[in-house]
mmCIF file of N, CA and C in Angstrom:
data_model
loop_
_atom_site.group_PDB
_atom_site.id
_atom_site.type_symbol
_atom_site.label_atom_id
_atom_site.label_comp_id
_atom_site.label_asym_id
_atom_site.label_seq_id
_atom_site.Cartn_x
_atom_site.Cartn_y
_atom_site.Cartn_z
ATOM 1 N N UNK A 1 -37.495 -317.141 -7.769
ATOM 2 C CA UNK A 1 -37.495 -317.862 -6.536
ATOM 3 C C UNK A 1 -38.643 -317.370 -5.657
ATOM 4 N N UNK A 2 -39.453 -318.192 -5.286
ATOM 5 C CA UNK A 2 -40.905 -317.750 -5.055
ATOM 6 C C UNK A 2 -41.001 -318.709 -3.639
ATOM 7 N N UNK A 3 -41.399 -317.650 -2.689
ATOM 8 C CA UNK A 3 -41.311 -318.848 -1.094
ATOM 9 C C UNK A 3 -42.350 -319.763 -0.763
ATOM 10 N N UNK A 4 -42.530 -320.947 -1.364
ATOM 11 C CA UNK A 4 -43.510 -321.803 -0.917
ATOM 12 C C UNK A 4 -44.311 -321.982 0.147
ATOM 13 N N UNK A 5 -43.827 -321.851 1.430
ATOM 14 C CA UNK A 5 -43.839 -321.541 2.851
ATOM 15 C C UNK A 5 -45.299 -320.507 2.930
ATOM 16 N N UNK A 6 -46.216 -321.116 3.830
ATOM 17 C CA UNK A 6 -47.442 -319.797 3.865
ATOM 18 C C UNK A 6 -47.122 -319.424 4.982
ATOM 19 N N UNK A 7 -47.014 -317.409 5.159
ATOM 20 C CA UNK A 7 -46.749 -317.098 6.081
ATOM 21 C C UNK A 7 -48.391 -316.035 6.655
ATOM 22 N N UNK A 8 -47.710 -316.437 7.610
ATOM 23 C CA UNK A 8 -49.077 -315.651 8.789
ATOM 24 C C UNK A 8 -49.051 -315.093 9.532
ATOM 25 N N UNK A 9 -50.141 -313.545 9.634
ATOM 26 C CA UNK A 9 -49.327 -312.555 10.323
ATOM 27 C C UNK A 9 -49.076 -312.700 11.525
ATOM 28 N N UNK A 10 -48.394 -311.783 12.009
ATOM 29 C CA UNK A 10 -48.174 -311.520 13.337
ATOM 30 C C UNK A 10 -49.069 -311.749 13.983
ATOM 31 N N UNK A 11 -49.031 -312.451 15.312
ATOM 32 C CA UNK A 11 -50.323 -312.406 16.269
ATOM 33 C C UNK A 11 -50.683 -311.035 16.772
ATOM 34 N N UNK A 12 -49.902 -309.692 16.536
ATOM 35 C CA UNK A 12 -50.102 -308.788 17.189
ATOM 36 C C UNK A 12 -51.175 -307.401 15.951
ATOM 37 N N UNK A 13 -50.959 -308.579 14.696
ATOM 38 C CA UNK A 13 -51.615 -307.141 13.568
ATOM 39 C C UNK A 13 -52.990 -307.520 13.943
ATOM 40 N N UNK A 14 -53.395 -308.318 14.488
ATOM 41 C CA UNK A 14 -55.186 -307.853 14.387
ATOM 42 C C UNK A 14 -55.560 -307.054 15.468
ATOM 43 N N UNK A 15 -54.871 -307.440 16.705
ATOM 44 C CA UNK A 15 -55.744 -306.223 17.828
ATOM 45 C C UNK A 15 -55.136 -305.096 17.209
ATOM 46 N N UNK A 16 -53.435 -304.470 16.924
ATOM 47 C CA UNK A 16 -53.302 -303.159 16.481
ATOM 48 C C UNK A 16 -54.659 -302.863 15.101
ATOM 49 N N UNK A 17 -55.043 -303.425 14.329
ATOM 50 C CA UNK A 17 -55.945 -302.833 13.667
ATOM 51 C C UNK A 17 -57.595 -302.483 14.268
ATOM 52 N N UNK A 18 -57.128 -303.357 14.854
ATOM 53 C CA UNK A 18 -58.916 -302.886 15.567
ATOM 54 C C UNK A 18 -58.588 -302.191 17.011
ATOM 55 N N UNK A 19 -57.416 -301.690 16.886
ATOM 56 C CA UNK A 19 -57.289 -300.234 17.706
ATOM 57 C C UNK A 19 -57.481 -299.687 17.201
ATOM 58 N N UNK A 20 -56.455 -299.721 15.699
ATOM 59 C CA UNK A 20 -56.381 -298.285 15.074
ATOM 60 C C UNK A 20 -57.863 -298.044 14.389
ATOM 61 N N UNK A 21 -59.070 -298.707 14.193
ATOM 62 C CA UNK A 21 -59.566 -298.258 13.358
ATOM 63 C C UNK A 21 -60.990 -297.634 14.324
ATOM 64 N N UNK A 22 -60.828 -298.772 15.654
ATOM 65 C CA UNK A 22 -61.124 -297.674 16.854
ATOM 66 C C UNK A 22 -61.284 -296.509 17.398
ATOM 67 N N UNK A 23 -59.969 -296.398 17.353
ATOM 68 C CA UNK A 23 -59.389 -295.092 17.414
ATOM 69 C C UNK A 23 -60.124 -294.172 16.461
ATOM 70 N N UNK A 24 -60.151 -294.639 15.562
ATOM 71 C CA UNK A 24 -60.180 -293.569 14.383
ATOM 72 C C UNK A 24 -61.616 -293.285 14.480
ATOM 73 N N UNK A 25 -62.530 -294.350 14.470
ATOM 74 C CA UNK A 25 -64.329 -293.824 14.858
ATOM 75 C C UNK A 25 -64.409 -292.767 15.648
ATOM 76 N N UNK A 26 -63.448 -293.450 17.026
ATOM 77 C CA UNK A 26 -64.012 -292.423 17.918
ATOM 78 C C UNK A 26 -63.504 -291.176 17.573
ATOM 79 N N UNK A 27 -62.273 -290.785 17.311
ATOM 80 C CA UNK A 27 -62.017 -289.768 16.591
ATOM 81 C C UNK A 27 -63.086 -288.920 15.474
ATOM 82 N N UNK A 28 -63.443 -289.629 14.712
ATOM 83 C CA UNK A 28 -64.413 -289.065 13.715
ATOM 84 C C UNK A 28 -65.738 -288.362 14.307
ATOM 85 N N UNK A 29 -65.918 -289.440 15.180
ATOM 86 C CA UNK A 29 -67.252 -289.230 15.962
ATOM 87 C C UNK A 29 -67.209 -288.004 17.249
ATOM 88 N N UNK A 30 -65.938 -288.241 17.738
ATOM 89 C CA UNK A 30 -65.803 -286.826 18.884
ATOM 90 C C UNK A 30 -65.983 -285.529 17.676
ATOM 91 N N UNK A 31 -65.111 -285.663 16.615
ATOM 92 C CA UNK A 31 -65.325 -284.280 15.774
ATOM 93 C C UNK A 31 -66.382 -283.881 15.214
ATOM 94 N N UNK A 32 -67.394 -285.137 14.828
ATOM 95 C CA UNK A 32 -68.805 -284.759 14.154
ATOM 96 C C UNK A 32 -69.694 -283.742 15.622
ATOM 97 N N UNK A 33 -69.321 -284.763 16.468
ATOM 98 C CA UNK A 33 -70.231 -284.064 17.577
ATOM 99 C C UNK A 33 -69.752 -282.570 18.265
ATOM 100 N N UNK A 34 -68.270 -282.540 18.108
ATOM 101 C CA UNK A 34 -67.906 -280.941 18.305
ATOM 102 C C UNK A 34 -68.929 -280.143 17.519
ATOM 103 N N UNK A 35 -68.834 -280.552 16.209
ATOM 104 C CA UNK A 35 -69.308 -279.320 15.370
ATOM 105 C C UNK A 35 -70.893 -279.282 15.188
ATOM 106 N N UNK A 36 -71.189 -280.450 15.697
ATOM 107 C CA UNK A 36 -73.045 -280.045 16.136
ATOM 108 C C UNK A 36 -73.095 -279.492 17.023
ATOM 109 N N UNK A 37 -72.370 -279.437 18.529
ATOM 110 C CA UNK A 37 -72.053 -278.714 19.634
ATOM 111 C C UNK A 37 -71.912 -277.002 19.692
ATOM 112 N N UNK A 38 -71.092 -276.985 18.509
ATOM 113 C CA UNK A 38 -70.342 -275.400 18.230
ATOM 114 C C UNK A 38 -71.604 -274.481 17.160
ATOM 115 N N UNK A 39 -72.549 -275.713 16.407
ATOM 116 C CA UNK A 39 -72.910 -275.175 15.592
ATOM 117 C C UNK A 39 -73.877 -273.729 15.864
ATOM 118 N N UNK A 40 -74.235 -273.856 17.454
ATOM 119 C CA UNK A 40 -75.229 -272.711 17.502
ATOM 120 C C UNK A 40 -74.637 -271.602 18.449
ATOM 121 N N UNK A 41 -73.145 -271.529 18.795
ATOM 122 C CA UNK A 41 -72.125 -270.783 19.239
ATOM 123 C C UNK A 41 -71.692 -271.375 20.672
ATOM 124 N N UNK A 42 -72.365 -272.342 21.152
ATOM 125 C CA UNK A 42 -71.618 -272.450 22.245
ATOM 126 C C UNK A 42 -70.421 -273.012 22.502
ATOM 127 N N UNK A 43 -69.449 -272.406 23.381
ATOM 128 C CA UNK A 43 -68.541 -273.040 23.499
ATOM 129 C C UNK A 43 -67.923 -274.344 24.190
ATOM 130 N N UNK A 44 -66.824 -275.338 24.190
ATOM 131 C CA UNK A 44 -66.862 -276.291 24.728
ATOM 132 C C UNK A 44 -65.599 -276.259 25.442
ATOM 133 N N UNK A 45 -65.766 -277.042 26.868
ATOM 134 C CA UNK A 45 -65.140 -277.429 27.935
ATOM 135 C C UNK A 45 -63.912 -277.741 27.009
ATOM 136 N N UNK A 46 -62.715 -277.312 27.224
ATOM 137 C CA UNK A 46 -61.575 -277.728 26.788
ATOM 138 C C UNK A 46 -61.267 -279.514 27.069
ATOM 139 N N UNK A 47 -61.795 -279.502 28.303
ATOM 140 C CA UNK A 47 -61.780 -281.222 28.874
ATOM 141 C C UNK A 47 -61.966 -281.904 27.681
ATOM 142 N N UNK A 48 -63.395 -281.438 27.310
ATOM 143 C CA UNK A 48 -63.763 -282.288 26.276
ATOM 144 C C UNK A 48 -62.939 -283.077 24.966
ATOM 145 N N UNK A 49 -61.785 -282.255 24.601
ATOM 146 C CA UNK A 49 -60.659 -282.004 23.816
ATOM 147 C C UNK A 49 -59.718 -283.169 23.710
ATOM 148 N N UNK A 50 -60.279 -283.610 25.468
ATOM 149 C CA UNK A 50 -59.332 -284.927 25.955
ATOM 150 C C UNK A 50 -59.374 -286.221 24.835
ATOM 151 N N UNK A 51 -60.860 -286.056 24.632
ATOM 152 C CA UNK A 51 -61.180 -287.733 23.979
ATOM 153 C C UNK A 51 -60.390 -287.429 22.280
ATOM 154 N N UNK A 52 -61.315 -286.412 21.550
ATOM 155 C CA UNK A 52 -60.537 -286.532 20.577
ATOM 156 C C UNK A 52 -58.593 -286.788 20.728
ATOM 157 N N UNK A 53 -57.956 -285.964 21.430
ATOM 158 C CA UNK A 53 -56.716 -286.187 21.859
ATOM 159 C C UNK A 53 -56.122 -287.731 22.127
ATOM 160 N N UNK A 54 -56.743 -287.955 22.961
ATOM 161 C CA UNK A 54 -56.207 -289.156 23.310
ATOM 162 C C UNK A 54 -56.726 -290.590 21.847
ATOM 163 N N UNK A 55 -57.703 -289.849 21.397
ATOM 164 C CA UNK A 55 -58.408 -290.982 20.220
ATOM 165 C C UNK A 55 -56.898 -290.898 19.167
ATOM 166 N N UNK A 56 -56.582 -289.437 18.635
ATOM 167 C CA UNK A 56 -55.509 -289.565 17.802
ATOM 168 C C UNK A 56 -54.447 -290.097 18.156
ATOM 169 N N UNK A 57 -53.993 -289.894 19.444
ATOM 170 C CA UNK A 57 -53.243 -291.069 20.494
ATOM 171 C C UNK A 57 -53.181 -292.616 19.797
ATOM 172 N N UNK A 58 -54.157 -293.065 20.094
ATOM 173 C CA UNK A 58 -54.377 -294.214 19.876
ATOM 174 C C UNK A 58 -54.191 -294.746 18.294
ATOM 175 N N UNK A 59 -54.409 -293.765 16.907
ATOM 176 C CA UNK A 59 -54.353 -293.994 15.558
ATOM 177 C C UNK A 59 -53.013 -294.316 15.476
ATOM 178 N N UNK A 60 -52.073 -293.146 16.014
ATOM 179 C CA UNK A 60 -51.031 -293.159 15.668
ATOM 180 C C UNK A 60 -50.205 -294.364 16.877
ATOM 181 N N UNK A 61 -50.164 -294.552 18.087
ATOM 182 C CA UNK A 61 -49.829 -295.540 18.348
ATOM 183 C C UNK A 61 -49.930 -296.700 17.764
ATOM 184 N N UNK A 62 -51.318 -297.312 17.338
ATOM 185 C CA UNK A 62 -51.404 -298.414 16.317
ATOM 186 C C UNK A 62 -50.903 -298.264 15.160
ATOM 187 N N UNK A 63 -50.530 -297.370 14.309
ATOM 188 C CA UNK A 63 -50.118 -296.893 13.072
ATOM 189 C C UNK A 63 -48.469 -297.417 13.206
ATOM 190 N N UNK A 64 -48.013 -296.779 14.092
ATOM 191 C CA UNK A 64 -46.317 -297.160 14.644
ATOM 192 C C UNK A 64 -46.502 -298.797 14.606
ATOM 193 N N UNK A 65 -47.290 -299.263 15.546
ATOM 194 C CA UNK A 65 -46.954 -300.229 15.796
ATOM 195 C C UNK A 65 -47.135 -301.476 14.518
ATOM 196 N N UNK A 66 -47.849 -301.129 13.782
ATOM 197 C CA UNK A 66 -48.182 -301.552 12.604
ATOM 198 C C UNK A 66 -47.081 -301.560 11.719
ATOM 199 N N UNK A 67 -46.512 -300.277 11.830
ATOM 200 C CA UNK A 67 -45.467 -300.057 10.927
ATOM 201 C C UNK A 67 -44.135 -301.099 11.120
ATOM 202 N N UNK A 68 -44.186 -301.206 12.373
ATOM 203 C CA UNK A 68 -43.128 -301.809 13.504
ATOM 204 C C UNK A 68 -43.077 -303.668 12.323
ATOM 205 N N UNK A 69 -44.488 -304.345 12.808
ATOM 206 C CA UNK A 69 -44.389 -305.381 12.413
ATOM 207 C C UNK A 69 -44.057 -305.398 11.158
ATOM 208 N N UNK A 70 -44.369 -304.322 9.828
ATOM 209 C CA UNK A 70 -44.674 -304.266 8.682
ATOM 210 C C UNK A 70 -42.887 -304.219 7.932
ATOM 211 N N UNK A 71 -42.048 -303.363 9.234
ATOM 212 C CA UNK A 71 -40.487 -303.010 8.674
ATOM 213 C C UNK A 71 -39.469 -303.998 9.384
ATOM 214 N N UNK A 72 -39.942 -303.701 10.677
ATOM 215 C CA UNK A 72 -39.255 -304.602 11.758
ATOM 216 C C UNK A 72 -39.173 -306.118 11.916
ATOM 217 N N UNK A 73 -40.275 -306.395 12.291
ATOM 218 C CA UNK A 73 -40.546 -307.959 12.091
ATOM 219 C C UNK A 73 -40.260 -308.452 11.885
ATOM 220 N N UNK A 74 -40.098 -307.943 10.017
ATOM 221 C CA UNK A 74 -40.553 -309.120 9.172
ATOM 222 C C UNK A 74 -39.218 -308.865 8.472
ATOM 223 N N UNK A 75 -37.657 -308.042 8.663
ATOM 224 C CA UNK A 75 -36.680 -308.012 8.578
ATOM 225 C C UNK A 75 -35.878 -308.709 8.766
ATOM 226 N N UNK A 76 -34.754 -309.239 7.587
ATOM 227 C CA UNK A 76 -33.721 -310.134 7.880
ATOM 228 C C UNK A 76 -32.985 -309.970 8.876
ATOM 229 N N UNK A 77 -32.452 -310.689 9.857
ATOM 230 C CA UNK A 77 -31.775 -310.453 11.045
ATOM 231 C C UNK A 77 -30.170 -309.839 10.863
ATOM 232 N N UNK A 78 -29.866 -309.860 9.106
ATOM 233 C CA UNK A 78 -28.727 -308.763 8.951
ATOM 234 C C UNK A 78 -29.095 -307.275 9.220
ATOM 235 N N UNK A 79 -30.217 -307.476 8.536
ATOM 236 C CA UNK A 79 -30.334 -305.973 8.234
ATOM 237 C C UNK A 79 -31.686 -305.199 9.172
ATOM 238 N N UNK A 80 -31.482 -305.957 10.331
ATOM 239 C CA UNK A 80 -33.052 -305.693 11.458
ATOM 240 C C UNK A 80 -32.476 -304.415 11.983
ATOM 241 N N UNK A 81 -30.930 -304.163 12.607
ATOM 242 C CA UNK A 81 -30.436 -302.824 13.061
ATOM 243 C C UNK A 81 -30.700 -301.912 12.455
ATOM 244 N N UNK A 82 -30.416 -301.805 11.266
ATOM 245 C CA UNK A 82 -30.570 -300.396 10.575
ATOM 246 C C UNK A 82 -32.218 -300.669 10.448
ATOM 247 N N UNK A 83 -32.844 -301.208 10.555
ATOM 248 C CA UNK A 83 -34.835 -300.942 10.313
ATOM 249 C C UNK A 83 -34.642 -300.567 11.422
ATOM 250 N N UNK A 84 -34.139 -300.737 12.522
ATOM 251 C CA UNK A 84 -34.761 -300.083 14.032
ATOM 252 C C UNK A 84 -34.445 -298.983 13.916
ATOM 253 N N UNK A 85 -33.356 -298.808 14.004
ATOM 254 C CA UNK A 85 -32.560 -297.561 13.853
ATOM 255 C C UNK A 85 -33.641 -296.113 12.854
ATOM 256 N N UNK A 86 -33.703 -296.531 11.662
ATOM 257 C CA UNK A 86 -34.777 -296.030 10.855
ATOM 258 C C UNK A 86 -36.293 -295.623 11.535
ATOM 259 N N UNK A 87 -36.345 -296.867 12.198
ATOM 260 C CA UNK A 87 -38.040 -296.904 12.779
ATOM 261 C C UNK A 87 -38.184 -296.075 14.287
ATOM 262 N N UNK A 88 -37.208 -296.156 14.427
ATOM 263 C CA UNK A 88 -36.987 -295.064 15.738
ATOM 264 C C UNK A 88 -36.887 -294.049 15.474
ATOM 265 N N UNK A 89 -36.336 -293.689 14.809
ATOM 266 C CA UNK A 89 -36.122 -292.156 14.722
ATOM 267 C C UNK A 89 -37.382 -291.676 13.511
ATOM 268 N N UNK A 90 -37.722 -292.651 12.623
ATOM 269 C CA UNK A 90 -39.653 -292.528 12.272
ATOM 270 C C UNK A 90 -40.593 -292.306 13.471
ATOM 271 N N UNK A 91 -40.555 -293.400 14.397
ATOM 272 C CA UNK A 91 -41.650 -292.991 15.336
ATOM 273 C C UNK A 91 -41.643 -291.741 16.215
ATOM 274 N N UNK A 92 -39.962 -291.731 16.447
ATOM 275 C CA UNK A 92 -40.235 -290.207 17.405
ATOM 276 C C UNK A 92 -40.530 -289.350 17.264
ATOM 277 N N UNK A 93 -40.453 -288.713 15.525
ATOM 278 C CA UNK A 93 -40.798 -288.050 14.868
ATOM 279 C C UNK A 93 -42.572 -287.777 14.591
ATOM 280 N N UNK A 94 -42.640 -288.961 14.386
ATOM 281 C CA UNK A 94 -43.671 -289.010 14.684
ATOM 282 C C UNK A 94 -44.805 -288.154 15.982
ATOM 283 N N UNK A 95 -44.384 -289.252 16.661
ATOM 284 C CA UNK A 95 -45.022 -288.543 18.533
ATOM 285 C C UNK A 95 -44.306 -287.383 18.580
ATOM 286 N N UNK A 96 -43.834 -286.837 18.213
ATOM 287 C CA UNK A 96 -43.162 -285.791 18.696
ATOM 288 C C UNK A 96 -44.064 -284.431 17.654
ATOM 289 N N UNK A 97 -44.485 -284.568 16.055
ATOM 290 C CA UNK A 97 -45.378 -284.386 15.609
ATOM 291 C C UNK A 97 -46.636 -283.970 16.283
ATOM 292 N N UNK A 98 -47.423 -285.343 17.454
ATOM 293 C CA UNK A 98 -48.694 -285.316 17.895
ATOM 294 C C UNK A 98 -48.116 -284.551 18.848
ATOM 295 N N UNK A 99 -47.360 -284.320 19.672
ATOM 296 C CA UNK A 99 -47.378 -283.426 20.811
ATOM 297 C C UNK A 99 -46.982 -282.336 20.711
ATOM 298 N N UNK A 100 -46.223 -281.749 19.376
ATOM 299 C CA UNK A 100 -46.378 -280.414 18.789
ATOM 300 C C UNK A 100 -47.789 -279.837 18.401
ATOM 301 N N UNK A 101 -48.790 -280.296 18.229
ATOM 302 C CA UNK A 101 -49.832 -280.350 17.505
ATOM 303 C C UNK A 101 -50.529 -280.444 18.587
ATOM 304 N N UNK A 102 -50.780 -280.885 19.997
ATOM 305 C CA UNK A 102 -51.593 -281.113 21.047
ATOM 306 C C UNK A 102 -51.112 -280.014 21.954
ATOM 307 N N UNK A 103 -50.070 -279.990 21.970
ATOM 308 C CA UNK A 103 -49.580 -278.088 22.637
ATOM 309 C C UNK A 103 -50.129 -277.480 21.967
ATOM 310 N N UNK A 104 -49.669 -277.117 20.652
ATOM 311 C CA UNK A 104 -50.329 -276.164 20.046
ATOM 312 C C UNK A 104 -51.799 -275.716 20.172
ATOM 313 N N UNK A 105 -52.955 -276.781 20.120
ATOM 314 C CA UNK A 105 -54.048 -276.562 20.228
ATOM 315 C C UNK A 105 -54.321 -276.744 21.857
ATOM 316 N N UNK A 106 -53.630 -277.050 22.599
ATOM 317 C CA UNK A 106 -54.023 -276.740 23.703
ATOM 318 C C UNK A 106 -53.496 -275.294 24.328
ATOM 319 N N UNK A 107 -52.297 -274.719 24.106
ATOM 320 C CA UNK A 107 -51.952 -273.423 24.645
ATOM 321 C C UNK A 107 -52.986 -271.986 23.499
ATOM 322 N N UNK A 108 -53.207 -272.397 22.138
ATOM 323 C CA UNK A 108 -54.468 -271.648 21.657
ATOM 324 C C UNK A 108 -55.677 -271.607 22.345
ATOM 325 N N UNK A 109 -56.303 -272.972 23.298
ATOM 326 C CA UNK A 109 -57.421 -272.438 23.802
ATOM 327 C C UNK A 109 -57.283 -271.881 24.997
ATOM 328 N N UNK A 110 -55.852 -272.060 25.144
ATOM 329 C CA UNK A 110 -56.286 -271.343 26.892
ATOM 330 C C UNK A 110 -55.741 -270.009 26.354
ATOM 331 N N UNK A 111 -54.893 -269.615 25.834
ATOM 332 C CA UNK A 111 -54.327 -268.071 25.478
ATOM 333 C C UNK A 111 -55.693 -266.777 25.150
ATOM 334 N N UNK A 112 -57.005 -267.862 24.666
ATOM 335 C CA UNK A 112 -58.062 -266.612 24.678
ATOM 336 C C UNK A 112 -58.712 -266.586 25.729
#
């Protein structure tokens, strides 16, 4: 049984991808330029820390939200509770992940 019906995505998967992949340049690109920055010992403004930060911000927000349309969405309306249910307690885990990981490297640079 094969669904004849052409389906089409979400109106919301193309801007989340061209966040996430946004995101992700600038990400790449804040880190290339740290390490040309660091390469001859100087050190950098913790501020600076912000963009990469907030860039991984942004991967993983689009990543969720991606995920969202990919489990959620597109779920039978029996079984949409338990995907939320699932996808919630995925995403918090998630963010909760990035802000273990953004303390962490933020209370390391100020502790020296």
């Amino acid at each position: 049984m094969t669904n004849t019906e052409p389906t089409s995505p979400h109106p919301l998967r193309k801007p989340l991808l061209i966040a996430e992949f946004t995101a992700l340049a600038v990400l790449l690109a804040s880190m290339g330029w740290f390490s040309s920055q660091t390469s001859d010992g100087q050190a950098i403004s913790a501020g600076w820390l912000l963009i990469p930060a907030f860039a991984s911000l942004g991967v993983f927000l689009s990543f969720i939200g991606l995920m969202y349309l990919r489990w959620v969405a597109s779920a039978d309306s029996g079984n949409r509770f338990k995907h939320k249910l699932i996808f919630s307690l995925l995403a918090v885990t998630l963010i909760g992940v990035w802000i273990y990981g953004i303390a962490n490297t933020w209370f390391s640079l100020t502790a020296s």
